[in-house]
mmCIF file as gemmi writes it, N, C-alpha and C atoms, coordinates in Angstrom:
data_model
loop_
_atom_site.group_PDB
_atom_site.id
_atom_site.type_symbol
_atom_site.label_atom_id
_atom_site.label_alt_id
_atom_site.label_comp_id
_atom_site.label_asym_id
_atom_site.label_entity_id
_atom_site.label_seq_id
_atom_site.pdbx_PDB_ins_code
_atom_site.Cartn_x
_atom_site.Cartn_y
_atom_site.Cartn_z
_atom_site.occupancy
_atom_site.B_iso_or_equiv
_atom_site.pdbx_formal_charge
_atom_site.auth_seq_id
_atom_site.auth_asym_id
_atom_site.pdbx_PDB_model_num
ATOM 1 N N . UNK Axp A 1 ? -24.164 28.359 -18.87 1 0 ? 1 A 1
ATOM 2 C CA . UNK Axp A 1 ? -24.835 27.945 -20.071 1 0 ? 1 A 1
ATOM 3 C C . UNK Axp A 1 ? -26.284 28.399 -19.982 1 0 ? 1 A 1
ATOM 4 N N . UNK Axp A 2 ? -26.669 29.26 -21.061 1 0 ? 2 A 1
ATOM 5 C CA . UNK Axp A 2 ? -27.973 29.683 -21.104 1 0 ? 2 A 1
ATOM 6 C C . UNK Axp A 2 ? -28.52 29.699 -22.591 1 0 ? 2 A 1
ATOM 7 N N . UNK Axp A 3 ? -29.715 29.4 -22.833 1 0 ? 3 A 1
ATOM 8 C CA . UNK Axp A 3 ? -30.182 29.327 -24.14 1 0 ? 3 A 1
ATOM 9 C C . UNK Axp A 3 ? -31.428 30.352 -24.335 1 0 ? 3 A 1
ATOM 10 N N . UNK Axp A 4 ? -31.856 31.012 -23.342 1 0 ? 4 A 1
ATOM 11 C CA . UNK Axp A 4 ? -33.08 31.861 -23.306 1 0 ? 4 A 1
ATOM 12 C C . UNK Axp A 4 ? -32.921 32.888 -22.295 1 0 ? 4 A 1
ATOM 13 N N . UNK Axp A 5 ? -34.029 33.496 -21.97 1 0 ? 5 A 1
ATOM 14 C CA . UNK Axp A 5 ? -34.006 34.569 -21.001 1 0 ? 5 A 1
ATOM 15 C C . UNK Axp A 5 ? -33.767 33.868 -19.616 1 0 ? 5 A 1
ATOM 16 N N . UNK Axp A 6 ? -32.951 34.527 -18.797 1 0 ? 6 A 1
ATOM 17 C CA . UNK Axp A 6 ? -32.658 34.016 -17.47 1 0 ? 6 A 1
ATOM 18 C C . UNK Axp A 6 ? -33.203 34.961 -16.351 1 0 ? 6 A 1
ATOM 19 N N . UNK Axp A 7 ? -33.959 34.385 -15.439 1 0 ? 7 A 1
ATOM 20 C CA . UNK Axp A 7 ? -34.379 35.236 -14.297 1 0 ? 7 A 1
ATOM 21 C C . UNK Axp A 7 ? -33.63 34.814 -13.062 1 0 ? 7 A 1
ATOM 22 N N . UNK Axp A 8 ? -32.893 35.726 -12.426 1 0 ? 8 A 1
ATOM 23 C CA . UNK Axp A 8 ? -32.107 35.444 -11.291 1 0 ? 8 A 1
ATOM 24 C C . UNK Axp A 8 ? -32.881 35.755 -10.022 1 0 ? 8 A 1
ATOM 25 N N . UNK Axp A 9 ? -32.874 34.834 -9.031 1 0 ? 9 A 1
ATOM 26 C CA . UNK Axp A 9 ? -33.413 34.938 -7.813 1 0 ? 9 A 1
ATOM 27 C C . UNK Axp A 9 ? -32.474 34.568 -6.701 1 0 ? 9 A 1
ATOM 28 N N . UNK Axp A 10 ? -32.47 35.412 -5.685 1 0 ? 10 A 1
ATOM 29 C CA . UNK Axp A 10 ? -31.639 35.004 -4.479 1 0 ? 10 A 1
ATOM 30 C C . UNK Axp A 10 ? -32.571 34.563 -3.441 1 0 ? 10 A 1
ATOM 31 N N . UNK Axp A 11 ? -32.473 33.364 -3.016 1 0 ? 11 A 1
ATOM 32 C CA . UNK Axp A 11 ? -33.346 32.898 -1.979 1 0 ? 11 A 1
ATOM 33 C C . UNK Axp A 11 ? -32.538 32.852 -0.682 1 0 ? 11 A 1
ATOM 34 N N . UNK Axp A 12 ? -33.125 33.465 0.325 1 0 ? 12 A 1
ATOM 35 C CA . UNK Axp A 12 ? -32.446 33.446 1.592 1 0 ? 12 A 1
ATOM 36 C C . UNK Axp A 12 ? -33.254 32.862 2.696 1 0 ? 12 A 1
ATOM 37 N N . UNK Axp A 13 ? -32.65 31.923 3.382 1 0 ? 13 A 1
ATOM 38 C CA . UNK Axp A 13 ? -33.299 31.172 4.489 1 0 ? 13 A 1
ATOM 39 C C . UNK Axp A 13 ? -32.563 30.115 5.091 1 0 ? 13 A 1
ATOM 40 N N . UNK Axp A 14 ? -32.98 29.626 6.136 1 0 ? 14 A 1
ATOM 41 C CA . UNK Axp A 14 ? -32.28 28.351 6.742 1 0 ? 14 A 1
ATOM 42 C C . UNK Axp A 14 ? -32.241 27.324 5.791 1 0 ? 14 A 1
ATOM 43 N N . UNK Axp A 15 ? -31.095 26.806 5.622 1 0 ? 15 A 1
ATOM 44 C CA . UNK Axp A 15 ? -30.893 25.584 4.651 1 0 ? 15 A 1
ATOM 45 C C . UNK Axp A 15 ? -31.39 25.895 3.278 1 0 ? 15 A 1
ATOM 46 N N . UNK Axp A 16 ? -31.381 27.112 2.808 1 0 ? 16 A 1
ATOM 47 C CA . UNK Axp A 16 ? -31.883 27.536 1.47 1 0 ? 16 A 1
ATOM 48 C C . UNK Axp A 16 ? -31.428 26.699 0.336 1 0 ? 16 A 1
ATOM 49 N N . UNK Axp A 17 ? -30.03 26.389 0.339 1 0 ? 17 A 1
ATOM 50 C CA . UNK Axp A 17 ? -29.446 25.62 -0.767 1 0 ? 17 A 1
ATOM 51 C C . UNK Axp A 17 ? -30.034 24.248 -0.866 1 0 ? 17 A 1
ATOM 52 N N . UNK Axp A 18 ? -29.971 23.562 0.36 1 0 ? 18 A 1
ATOM 53 C CA . UNK Axp A 18 ? -30.467 22.187 0.426 1 0 ? 18 A 1
ATOM 54 C C . UNK Axp A 18 ? -31.967 22.14 0.006 1 0 ? 18 A 1
ATOM 55 N N . UNK Axp A 19 ? -32.662 22.97 0.715 1 0 ? 19 A 1
ATOM 56 C CA . UNK Axp A 19 ? -34.184 23.091 0.462 1 0 ? 19 A 1
ATOM 57 C C . UNK Axp A 19 ? -34.514 23.194 -0.924 1 0 ? 19 A 1
ATOM 58 N N . UNK Axp A 20 ? -33.905 24.226 -1.479 1 0 ? 20 A 1
ATOM 59 C CA . UNK Axp A 20 ? -34.402 24.493 -2.908 1 0 ? 20 A 1
ATOM 60 C C . UNK Axp A 20 ? -33.799 23.419 -3.978 1 0 ? 20 A 1
ATOM 61 N N . UNK Axp A 21 ? -32.702 22.869 -3.654 1 0 ? 21 A 1
ATOM 62 C CA . UNK Axp A 21 ? -32.128 21.722 -4.399 1 0 ? 21 A 1
ATOM 63 C C . UNK Axp A 21 ? -33.147 20.575 -4.518 1 0 ? 21 A 1
ATOM 64 N N . UNK Axp A 22 ? -33.808 20.344 -3.336 1 0 ? 22 A 1
ATOM 65 C CA . UNK Axp A 22 ? -34.771 19.225 -3.269 1 0 ? 22 A 1
ATOM 66 C C . UNK Axp A 22 ? -35.929 19.563 -4.194 1 0 ? 22 A 1
ATOM 67 N N . UNK Axp A 23 ? -36.314 20.817 -4.266 1 0 ? 23 A 1
ATOM 68 C CA . UNK Axp A 23 ? -37.542 21.233 -5.206 1 0 ? 23 A 1
ATOM 69 C C . UNK Axp A 23 ? -37.015 21.224 -6.589 1 0 ? 23 A 1
ATOM 70 N N . UNK Axp A 24 ? -35.759 21.433 -6.871 1 0 ? 24 A 1
ATOM 71 C CA . UNK Axp A 24 ? -35.339 21.353 -8.272 1 0 ? 24 A 1
ATOM 72 C C . UNK Axp A 24 ? -35.16 20.114 -8.849 1 0 ? 24 A 1
ATOM 73 N N . UNK Axp A 25 ? -34.698 19.159 -7.945 1 0 ? 25 A 1
ATOM 74 C CA . UNK Axp A 25 ? -34.629 17.803 -8.385 1 0 ? 25 A 1
ATOM 75 C C . UNK Axp A 25 ? -33.193 17.472 -8.672 1 0 ? 25 A 1
ATOM 76 N N . UNK Axp A 26 ? -33.088 16.067 -8.971 1 0 ? 26 A 1
ATOM 77 C CA . UNK Axp A 26 ? -31.578 15.546 -9.16 1 0 ? 26 A 1
ATOM 78 C C . UNK Axp A 26 ? -30.939 16.259 -10.349 1 0 ? 26 A 1
ATOM 79 N N . UNK Axp A 27 ? -29.617 16.389 -10.145 1 0 ? 27 A 1
ATOM 80 C CA . UNK Axp A 27 ? -28.764 17.279 -11.17 1 0 ? 27 A 1
ATOM 81 C C . UNK Axp A 27 ? -28.098 16.311 -12.201 1 0 ? 27 A 1
ATOM 82 N N . UNK Axp A 28 ? -28.059 15.094 -11.977 1 0 ? 28 A 1
ATOM 83 C CA . UNK Axp A 28 ? -27.39 14.262 -12.947 1 0 ? 28 A 1
ATOM 84 C C . UNK Axp A 28 ? -27.918 14.306 -14.43 1 0 ? 28 A 1
ATOM 85 N N . UNK Axp A 29 ? -29.379 14.007 -14.506 1 0 ? 29 A 1
ATOM 86 C CA . UNK Axp A 29 ? -29.861 13.9 -15.705 1 0 ? 29 A 1
ATOM 87 C C . UNK Axp A 29 ? -31.378 14.269 -15.539 1 0 ? 29 A 1
ATOM 88 N N . UNK Axp A 30 ? -32.009 14.79 -16.646 1 0 ? 30 A 1
ATOM 89 C CA . UNK Axp A 30 ? -33.491 14.957 -16.577 1 0 ? 30 A 1
ATOM 90 C C . UNK Axp A 30 ? -34.222 13.609 -16.529 1 0 ? 30 A 1
ATOM 91 N N . UNK Axp A 31 ? -33.557 12.474 -16.942 1 0 ? 31 A 1
ATOM 92 C CA . UNK Axp A 31 ? -34.187 11.24 -16.893 1 0 ? 31 A 1
ATOM 93 C C . UNK Axp A 31 ? -34.318 10.762 -15.413 1 0 ? 31 A 1
ATOM 94 N N . UNK Axp A 32 ? -33.126 11.096 -14.692 1 0 ? 32 A 1
ATOM 95 C CA . UNK Axp A 32 ? -33.108 10.696 -13.314 1 0 ? 32 A 1
ATOM 96 C C . UNK Axp A 32 ? -34.135 11.544 -12.461 1 0 ? 32 A 1
ATOM 97 N N . UNK Axp A 33 ? -34.326 12.855 -12.821 1 0 ? 33 A 1
ATOM 98 C CA . UNK Axp A 33 ? -35.234 13.658 -12.167 1 0 ? 33 A 1
ATOM 99 C C . UNK Axp A 33 ? -36.614 13.132 -12.432 1 0 ? 33 A 1
ATOM 100 N N . UNK Axp A 34 ? -36.999 12.692 -13.674 1 0 ? 34 A 1
ATOM 101 C CA . UNK Axp A 34 ? -38.321 12.171 -14.003 1 0 ? 34 A 1
ATOM 102 C C . UNK Axp A 34 ? -38.655 10.823 -13.338 1 0 ? 34 A 1
ATOM 103 N N . UNK Axp A 35 ? -37.551 10.142 -13.102 1 0 ? 35 A 1
ATOM 104 C CA . UNK Axp A 35 ? -37.695 8.798 -12.434 1 0 ? 35 A 1
ATOM 105 C C . UNK Axp A 35 ? -37.772 8.926 -10.974 1 0 ? 35 A 1
ATOM 106 N N . UNK Axp A 36 ? -36.774 9.74 -10.351 1 0 ? 36 A 1
ATOM 107 C CA . UNK Axp A 36 ? -36.649 9.786 -8.876 1 0 ? 36 A 1
ATOM 108 C C . UNK Axp A 36 ? -37.395 10.874 -8.135 1 0 ? 36 A 1
ATOM 109 N N . UNK Axp A 37 ? -37.759 12.024 -8.925 1 0 ? 37 A 1
ATOM 110 C CA . UNK Axp A 37 ? -38.491 13.168 -8.39 1 0 ? 37 A 1
ATOM 111 C C . UNK Axp A 37 ? -39.419 13.649 -9.359 1 0 ? 37 A 1
ATOM 112 N N . UNK Axp A 38 ? -40.528 12.957 -9.809 1 0 ? 38 A 1
ATOM 113 C CA . UNK Axp A 38 ? -41.325 13.373 -10.862 1 0 ? 38 A 1
ATOM 114 C C . UNK Axp A 38 ? -41.941 14.667 -10.752 1 0 ? 38 A 1
ATOM 115 N N . UNK Axp A 39 ? -42.085 15.145 -9.492 1 0 ? 39 A 1
ATOM 116 C CA . UNK Axp A 39 ? -42.868 16.494 -9.357 1 0 ? 39 A 1
ATOM 117 C C . UNK Axp A 39 ? -41.794 17.59 -9.15 1 0 ? 39 A 1
ATOM 118 N N . UNK Axp A 40 ? -40.513 17.29 -9.375 1 0 ? 40 A 1
ATOM 119 C CA . UNK Axp A 40 ? -39.478 18.306 -9.223 1 0 ? 40 A 1
ATOM 120 C C . UNK Axp A 40 ? -39.521 19.273 -10.413 1 0 ? 40 A 1
ATOM 121 N N . UNK Axp A 41 ? -38.953 20.486 -10.341 1 0 ? 41 A 1
ATOM 122 C CA . UNK Axp A 41 ? -38.945 21.425 -11.421 1 0 ? 41 A 1
ATOM 123 C C . UNK Axp A 41 ? -38.06 20.87 -12.585 1 0 ? 41 A 1
ATOM 124 N N . UNK Axp A 42 ? -37.01 20.212 -12.371 1 0 ? 42 A 1
ATOM 125 C CA . UNK Axp A 42 ? -36.344 19.509 -13.481 1 0 ? 42 A 1
ATOM 126 C C . UNK Axp A 42 ? -37.08 18.502 -14.259 1 0 ? 42 A 1
ATOM 127 N N . UNK Axp A 43 ? -37.852 17.658 -13.428 1 0 ? 43 A 1
ATOM 128 C CA . UNK Axp A 43 ? -38.656 16.651 -14.091 1 0 ? 43 A 1
ATOM 129 C C . UNK Axp A 43 ? -39.764 17.284 -14.886 1 0 ? 43 A 1
ATOM 130 N N . UNK Axp A 44 ? -40.384 18.346 -14.325 1 0 ? 44 A 1
ATOM 131 C CA . UNK Axp A 44 ? -41.464 18.987 -15.131 1 0 ? 44 A 1
ATOM 132 C C . UNK Axp A 44 ? -41.116 19.831 -16.312 1 0 ? 44 A 1
ATOM 133 N N . UNK Axp A 45 ? -39.963 20.562 -16.122 1 0 ? 45 A 1
ATOM 134 C CA . UNK Axp A 45 ? -39.656 21.496 -17.15 1 0 ? 45 A 1
ATOM 135 C C . UNK Axp A 45 ? -38.364 21.322 -18.036 1 0 ? 45 A 1
ATOM 136 N N . UNK Axp A 46 ? -37.465 20.355 -17.512 1 0 ? 46 A 1
ATOM 137 C CA . UNK Axp A 46 ? -36.294 20.031 -18.273 1 0 ? 46 A 1
ATOM 138 C C . UNK Axp A 46 ? -36.53 19.171 -19.471 1 0 ? 46 A 1
ATOM 139 N N . UNK Axp A 47 ? -35.91 19.509 -20.636 1 0 ? 47 A 1
ATOM 140 C CA . UNK Axp A 47 ? -36.078 18.672 -21.844 1 0 ? 47 A 1
ATOM 141 C C . UNK Axp A 47 ? -34.977 17.721 -22.14 1 0 ? 47 A 1
ATOM 142 N N . UNK Axp A 48 ? -33.79 18.188 -21.663 1 0 ? 48 A 1
ATOM 143 C CA . UNK Axp A 48 ? -32.592 17.326 -21.907 1 0 ? 48 A 1
ATOM 144 C C . UNK Axp A 48 ? -31.574 17.711 -20.781 1 0 ? 48 A 1
ATOM 145 N N . UNK Axp A 49 ? -30.311 17.116 -20.845 1 0 ? 49 A 1
ATOM 146 C CA . UNK Axp A 49 ? -29.354 17.42 -19.838 1 0 ? 49 A 1
ATOM 147 C C . UNK Axp A 49 ? -28.748 18.926 -19.995 1 0 ? 49 A 1
ATOM 148 N N . UNK Axp A 50 ? -28.815 19.418 -21.199 1 0 ? 50 A 1
ATOM 149 C CA . UNK Axp A 50 ? -28.353 20.84 -21.314 1 0 ? 50 A 1
ATOM 150 C C . UNK Axp A 50 ? -29.457 21.797 -20.982 1 0 ? 50 A 1
ATOM 151 N N . UNK Axp A 51 ? -30.7 21.402 -21.225 1 0 ? 51 A 1
ATOM 152 C CA . UNK Axp A 51 ? -31.937 22.338 -21.011 1 0 ? 51 A 1
ATOM 153 C C . UNK Axp A 51 ? -32.674 21.785 -19.806 1 0 ? 51 A 1
ATOM 154 N N . UNK Axp A 52 ? -32.067 21.68 -18.686 1 0 ? 52 A 1
ATOM 155 C CA . UNK Axp A 52 ? -32.645 21.018 -17.49 1 0 ? 52 A 1
ATOM 156 C C . UNK Axp A 52 ? -33.609 21.799 -16.734 1 0 ? 52 A 1
ATOM 157 N N . UNK Axp A 53 ? -33.937 22.977 -17.199 1 0 ? 53 A 1
ATOM 158 C CA . UNK Axp A 53 ? -35.018 23.771 -16.67 1 0 ? 53 A 1
ATOM 159 C C . UNK Axp A 53 ? -34.667 24.732 -15.648 1 0 ? 53 A 1
ATOM 160 N N . UNK Axp A 54 ? -33.652 24.438 -14.837 1 0 ? 54 A 1
ATOM 161 C CA . UNK Axp A 54 ? -33.329 25.324 -13.65 1 0 ? 54 A 1
ATOM 162 C C . UNK Axp A 54 ? -31.917 25.224 -13.205 1 0 ? 54 A 1
ATOM 163 N N . UNK Axp A 55 ? -31.238 26.19 -12.587 1 0 ? 55 A 1
ATOM 164 C CA . UNK Axp A 55 ? -29.992 26.065 -12.005 1 0 ? 55 A 1
ATOM 165 C C . UNK Axp A 55 ? -30.042 26.622 -10.596 1 0 ? 55 A 1
ATOM 166 N N . UNK Axp A 56 ? -29.419 25.955 -9.716 1 0 ? 56 A 1
ATOM 167 C CA . UNK Axp A 56 ? -29.27 26.604 -8.333 1 0 ? 56 A 1
ATOM 168 C C . UNK Axp A 56 ? -27.926 26.278 -7.918 1 0 ? 56 A 1
ATOM 169 N N . UNK Axp A 57 ? -27.367 27.083 -7.028 1 0 ? 57 A 1
ATOM 170 C CA . UNK Axp A 57 ? -25.96 26.94 -6.417 1 0 ? 57 A 1
ATOM 171 C C . UNK Axp A 57 ? -26.014 25.566 -5.625 1 0 ? 57 A 1
ATOM 172 N N . UNK Axp A 58 ? -24.924 24.876 -5.648 1 0 ? 58 A 1
ATOM 173 C CA . UNK Axp A 58 ? -24.785 23.636 -4.859 1 0 ? 58 A 1
ATOM 174 C C . UNK Axp A 58 ? -24.166 23.872 -3.584 1 0 ? 58 A 1
ATOM 175 N N . UNK Axp A 59 ? -23.554 24.92 -3.298 1 0 ? 59 A 1
ATOM 176 C CA . UNK Axp A 59 ? -22.888 25.175 -2.035 1 0 ? 59 A 1
ATOM 177 C C . UNK Axp A 59 ? -22.709 26.585 -1.772 1 0 ? 59 A 1
ATOM 178 N N . UNK Axp A 60 ? -22.331 26.974 -0.449 1 0 ? 60 A 1
ATOM 179 C CA . UNK Axp A 60 ? -22.24 28.357 -0.129 1 0 ? 60 A 1
ATOM 180 C C . UNK Axp A 60 ? -21.127 29.073 -1.022 1 0 ? 60 A 1
ATOM 181 N N . UNK Axp A 61 ? -20.061 28.435 -1.298 1 0 ? 61 A 1
ATOM 182 C CA . UNK Axp A 61 ? -18.965 29.024 -2.119 1 0 ? 61 A 1
ATOM 183 C C . UNK Axp A 61 ? -19.278 29.171 -3.521 1 0 ? 61 A 1
ATOM 184 N N . UNK Axp A 62 ? -20.157 28.261 -4.065 1 0 ? 62 A 1
ATOM 185 C CA . UNK Axp A 62 ? -20.684 28.37 -5.383 1 0 ? 62 A 1
ATOM 186 C C . UNK Axp A 62 ? -21.649 29.532 -5.416 1 0 ? 62 A 1
ATOM 187 N N . UNK Axp A 63 ? -22.513 29.63 -4.433 1 0 ? 63 A 1
ATOM 188 C CA . UNK Axp A 63 ? -23.464 30.77 -4.435 1 0 ? 63 A 1
ATOM 189 C C . UNK Axp A 63 ? -22.676 32.106 -4.572 1 0 ? 63 A 1
ATOM 190 N N . UNK Axp A 64 ? -21.586 32.193 -3.627 1 0 ? 64 A 1
ATOM 191 C CA . UNK Axp A 64 ? -20.78 33.539 -3.625 1 0 ? 64 A 1
ATOM 192 C C . UNK Axp A 64 ? -20.216 33.864 -5.013 1 0 ? 64 A 1
ATOM 193 N N . UNK Axp A 65 ? -19.73 32.862 -5.75 1 0 ? 65 A 1
ATOM 194 C CA . UNK Axp A 65 ? -19.265 33.078 -7.103 1 0 ? 65 A 1
ATOM 195 C C . UNK Axp A 65 ? -20.386 33.473 -8.063 1 0 ? 65 A 1
ATOM 196 N N . UNK Axp A 66 ? -21.498 32.718 -7.962 1 0 ? 66 A 1
ATOM 197 C CA . UNK Axp A 66 ? -22.637 32.962 -8.999 1 0 ? 66 A 1
ATOM 198 C C . UNK Axp A 66 ? -23.323 34.235 -8.631 1 0 ? 66 A 1
ATOM 199 N N . UNK Axp A 67 ? -23.467 34.63 -7.324 1 0 ? 67 A 1
ATOM 200 C CA . UNK Axp A 67 ? -24.111 35.888 -6.972 1 0 ? 67 A 1
ATOM 201 C C . UNK Axp A 67 ? -23.434 36.993 -7.789 1 0 ? 67 A 1
ATOM 202 N N . UNK Axp A 68 ? -22.015 37.073 -7.825 1 0 ? 68 A 1
ATOM 203 C CA . UNK Axp A 68 ? -21.37 38.054 -8.551 1 0 ? 68 A 1
ATOM 204 C C . UNK Axp A 68 ? -21.571 37.966 -10.003 1 0 ? 68 A 1
ATOM 205 N N . UNK Axp A 69 ? -21.818 36.93 -10.518 1 0 ? 69 A 1
ATOM 206 C CA . UNK Axp A 69 ? -22.175 36.743 -12.019 1 0 ? 69 A 1
ATOM 207 C C . UNK Axp A 69 ? -23.622 37.437 -12.382 1 0 ? 69 A 1
ATOM 208 N N . UNK Axp A 70 ? -24.592 37.1 -11.596 1 0 ? 70 A 1
ATOM 209 C CA . UNK Axp A 70 ? -25.912 37.352 -11.788 1 0 ? 70 A 1
ATOM 210 C C . UNK Axp A 70 ? -26.432 38.765 -11.312 1 0 ? 70 A 1
ATOM 211 N N . UNK Axp A 71 ? -25.804 39.16 -10.145 1 0 ? 71 A 1
ATOM 212 C CA . UNK Axp A 71 ? -26.308 40.429 -9.534 1 0 ? 71 A 1
ATOM 213 C C . UNK Axp A 71 ? -25.125 41.443 -9.394 1 0 ? 71 A 1
ATOM 214 N N . UNK Axp A 72 ? -25.467 42.749 -9.686 1 0 ? 72 A 1
ATOM 215 C CA . UNK Axp A 72 ? -24.483 43.783 -9.471 1 0 ? 72 A 1
ATOM 216 C C . UNK Axp A 72 ? -24.275 44.018 -8.017 1 0 ? 72 A 1
ATOM 217 N N . UNK Axp A 73 ? -23.185 44.422 -7.515 1 0 ? 73 A 1
ATOM 218 C CA . UNK Axp A 73 ? -22.9 44.693 -6.045 1 0 ? 73 A 1
ATOM 219 C C . UNK Axp A 73 ? -24.002 45.734 -5.563 1 0 ? 73 A 1
ATOM 220 N N . UNK Axp A 74 ? -24.496 45.384 -4.497 1 0 ? 74 A 1
ATOM 221 C CA . UNK Axp A 74 ? -25.545 46.281 -3.899 1 0 ? 74 A 1
ATOM 222 C C . UNK Axp A 74 ? -27.03 46.207 -4.402 1 0 ? 74 A 1
ATOM 223 N N . UNK Axp A 75 ? -27.221 45.341 -5.273 1 0 ? 75 A 1
ATOM 224 C CA . UNK Axp A 75 ? -28.573 45.286 -5.918 1 0 ? 75 A 1
ATOM 225 C C . UNK Axp A 75 ? -29.483 44.287 -5.241 1 0 ? 75 A 1
ATOM 226 N N . UNK Axp A 76 ? -28.92 43.403 -4.401 1 0 ? 76 A 1
ATOM 227 C CA . UNK Axp A 76 ? -29.769 42.399 -3.669 1 0 ? 76 A 1
ATOM 228 C C . UNK Axp A 76 ? -30.246 42.917 -2.383 1 0 ? 76 A 1
ATOM 229 N N . UNK Axp A 77 ? -31.35 42.501 -1.917 1 0 ? 77 A 1
ATOM 230 C CA . UNK Axp A 77 ? -31.892 42.729 -0.672 1 0 ? 77 A 1
ATOM 231 C C . UNK Axp A 77 ? -32.346 41.528 0.123 1 0 ? 77 A 1
ATOM 232 N N . UNK Axp A 78 ? -32.036 41.548 1.429 1 0 ? 78 A 1
ATOM 233 C CA . UNK Axp A 78 ? -32.312 40.431 2.294 1 0 ? 78 A 1
ATOM 234 C C . UNK Axp A 78 ? -33.524 40.641 3.046 1 0 ? 78 A 1
ATOM 235 N N . UNK Axp A 79 ? -34.418 39.783 2.964 1 0 ? 79 A 1
ATOM 236 C CA . UNK Axp A 79 ? -35.684 39.922 3.85 1 0 ? 79 A 1
ATOM 237 C C . UNK Axp A 79 ? -35.579 38.9 4.939 1 0 ? 79 A 1
ATOM 238 N N . UNK Axp A 80 ? -35.611 39.314 6.238 1 0 ? 80 A 1
ATOM 239 C CA . UNK Axp A 80 ? -35.565 38.393 7.305 1 0 ? 80 A 1
ATOM 240 C C . UNK Axp A 80 ? -37 38.108 7.688 1 0 ? 80 A 1
ATOM 241 N N . UNK Axp A 81 ? -37.616 37.091 7.042 1 0 ? 81 A 1
ATOM 242 C CA . UNK Axp A 81 ? -38.872 36.768 7.366 1 0 ? 81 A 1
ATOM 243 C C . UNK Axp A 81 ? -39.119 35.346 7.009 1 0 ? 81 A 1
ATOM 244 N N . UNK Axp A 82 ? -40.399 34.95 6.938 1 0 ? 82 A 1
ATOM 245 C CA . UNK Axp A 82 ? -40.706 33.459 6.608 1 0 ? 82 A 1
ATOM 246 C C . UNK Axp A 82 ? -41.017 33.376 5.086 1 0 ? 82 A 1
ATOM 247 N N . UNK Axp A 83 ? -40.575 34.326 4.408 1 0 ? 83 A 1
ATOM 248 C CA . UNK Axp A 83 ? -40.914 34.403 2.908 1 0 ? 83 A 1
ATOM 249 C C . UNK Axp A 83 ? -40.19 33.176 2.227 1 0 ? 83 A 1
ATOM 250 N N . UNK Axp A 84 ? -39.093 32.756 2.508 1 0 ? 84 A 1
ATOM 251 C CA . UNK Axp A 84 ? -38.456 31.664 1.87 1 0 ? 84 A 1
ATOM 252 C C . UNK Axp A 84 ? -39.365 30.284 2.045 1 0 ? 84 A 1
ATOM 253 N N . UNK Axp A 85 ? -39.524 30.07 3.214 1 0 ? 85 A 1
ATOM 254 C CA . UNK Axp A 85 ? -40.355 28.873 3.491 1 0 ? 85 A 1
ATOM 255 C C . UNK Axp A 85 ? -41.721 28.98 2.762 1 0 ? 85 A 1
ATOM 256 N N . UNK Axp A 86 ? -42.329 30.124 2.809 1 0 ? 86 A 1
ATOM 257 C CA . UNK Axp A 86 ? -43.646 30.259 2.128 1 0 ? 86 A 1
ATOM 258 C C . UNK Axp A 86 ? -43.41 30.167 0.65 1 0 ? 86 A 1
ATOM 259 N N . UNK Axp A 87 ? -42.322 30.59 0.027 1 0 ? 87 A 1
ATOM 260 C CA . UNK Axp A 87 ? -42.039 30.42 -1.31 1 0 ? 87 A 1
ATOM 261 C C . UNK Axp A 87 ? -41.908 28.896 -1.726 1 0 ? 87 A 1
ATOM 262 N N . UNK Axp A 88 ? -41.125 28.148 -0.878 1 0 ? 88 A 1
ATOM 263 C CA . UNK Axp A 88 ? -40.95 26.767 -1.095 1 0 ? 88 A 1
ATOM 264 C C . UNK Axp A 88 ? -42.207 25.984 -1.033 1 0 ? 88 A 1
ATOM 265 N N . UNK Axp A 89 ? -43.078 26.356 0.069 1 0 ? 89 A 1
ATOM 266 C CA . UNK Axp A 89 ? -44.427 25.818 0.063 1 0 ? 89 A 1
ATOM 267 C C . UNK Axp A 89 ? -45.308 25.958 -1.079 1 0 ? 89 A 1
ATOM 268 N N . UNK Axp A 90 ? -45.168 27.249 -1.619 1 0 ? 90 A 1
ATOM 269 C CA . UNK Axp A 90 ? -45.99 27.664 -2.839 1 0 ? 90 A 1
ATOM 270 C C . UNK Axp A 90 ? -45.513 26.801 -4.036 1 0 ? 90 A 1
ATOM 271 N N . UNK Axp A 91 ? -44.095 26.685 -4.216 1 0 ? 91 A 1
ATOM 272 C CA . UNK Axp A 91 ? -43.683 25.809 -5.379 1 0 ? 91 A 1
ATOM 273 C C . UNK Axp A 91 ? -44.074 24.434 -5.198 1 0 ? 91 A 1
ATOM 274 N N . UNK Axp A 92 ? -43.929 23.96 -4.074 1 0 ? 92 A 1
ATOM 275 C CA . UNK Axp A 92 ? -44.309 22.488 -3.839 1 0 ? 92 A 1
ATOM 276 C C . UNK Axp A 92 ? -45.794 22.265 -4.123 1 0 ? 92 A 1
ATOM 277 N N . UNK Axp A 93 ? -46.569 23.181 -3.7 1 0 ? 93 A 1
ATOM 278 C CA . UNK Axp A 93 ? -48.015 23.101 -3.988 1 0 ? 93 A 1
ATOM 279 C C . UNK Axp A 93 ? -48.407 23.126 -5.531 1 0 ? 93 A 1
ATOM 280 N N . UNK Axp A 94 ? -47.538 23.883 -6.155 1 0 ? 94 A 1
ATOM 281 C CA . UNK Axp A 94 ? -47.722 24.105 -7.659 1 0 ? 94 A 1
ATOM 282 C C . UNK Axp A 94 ? -47.342 22.767 -8.498 1 0 ? 94 A 1
ATOM 283 N N . UNK Axp A 95 ? -46.453 22.042 -7.884 1 0 ? 95 A 1
ATOM 284 C CA . UNK Axp A 95 ? -45.9 20.9 -8.614 1 0 ? 95 A 1
ATOM 285 C C . UNK Axp A 95 ? -46.862 19.757 -8.253 1 0 ? 95 A 1
């Protein structure tokens, strides 16, 4: 479901799904995010449960399915570096 421009990002790193889901915040509702994780992306940018500000895969199999929806085959690049942890640190510092 989308209501505006979508920017796809593939984040690669150790525990990438779990780590980024913590930054995104609770998935049940924006109200839960605002109460339980007030500095999360959903708490900061979500307006309601349909426009919750951000989406991220919940599992490796979900990622495999969604990767094919958002990216054409052969268009993603994997960087083996500390960029993912640096990115997460950057996002956390912005919140």
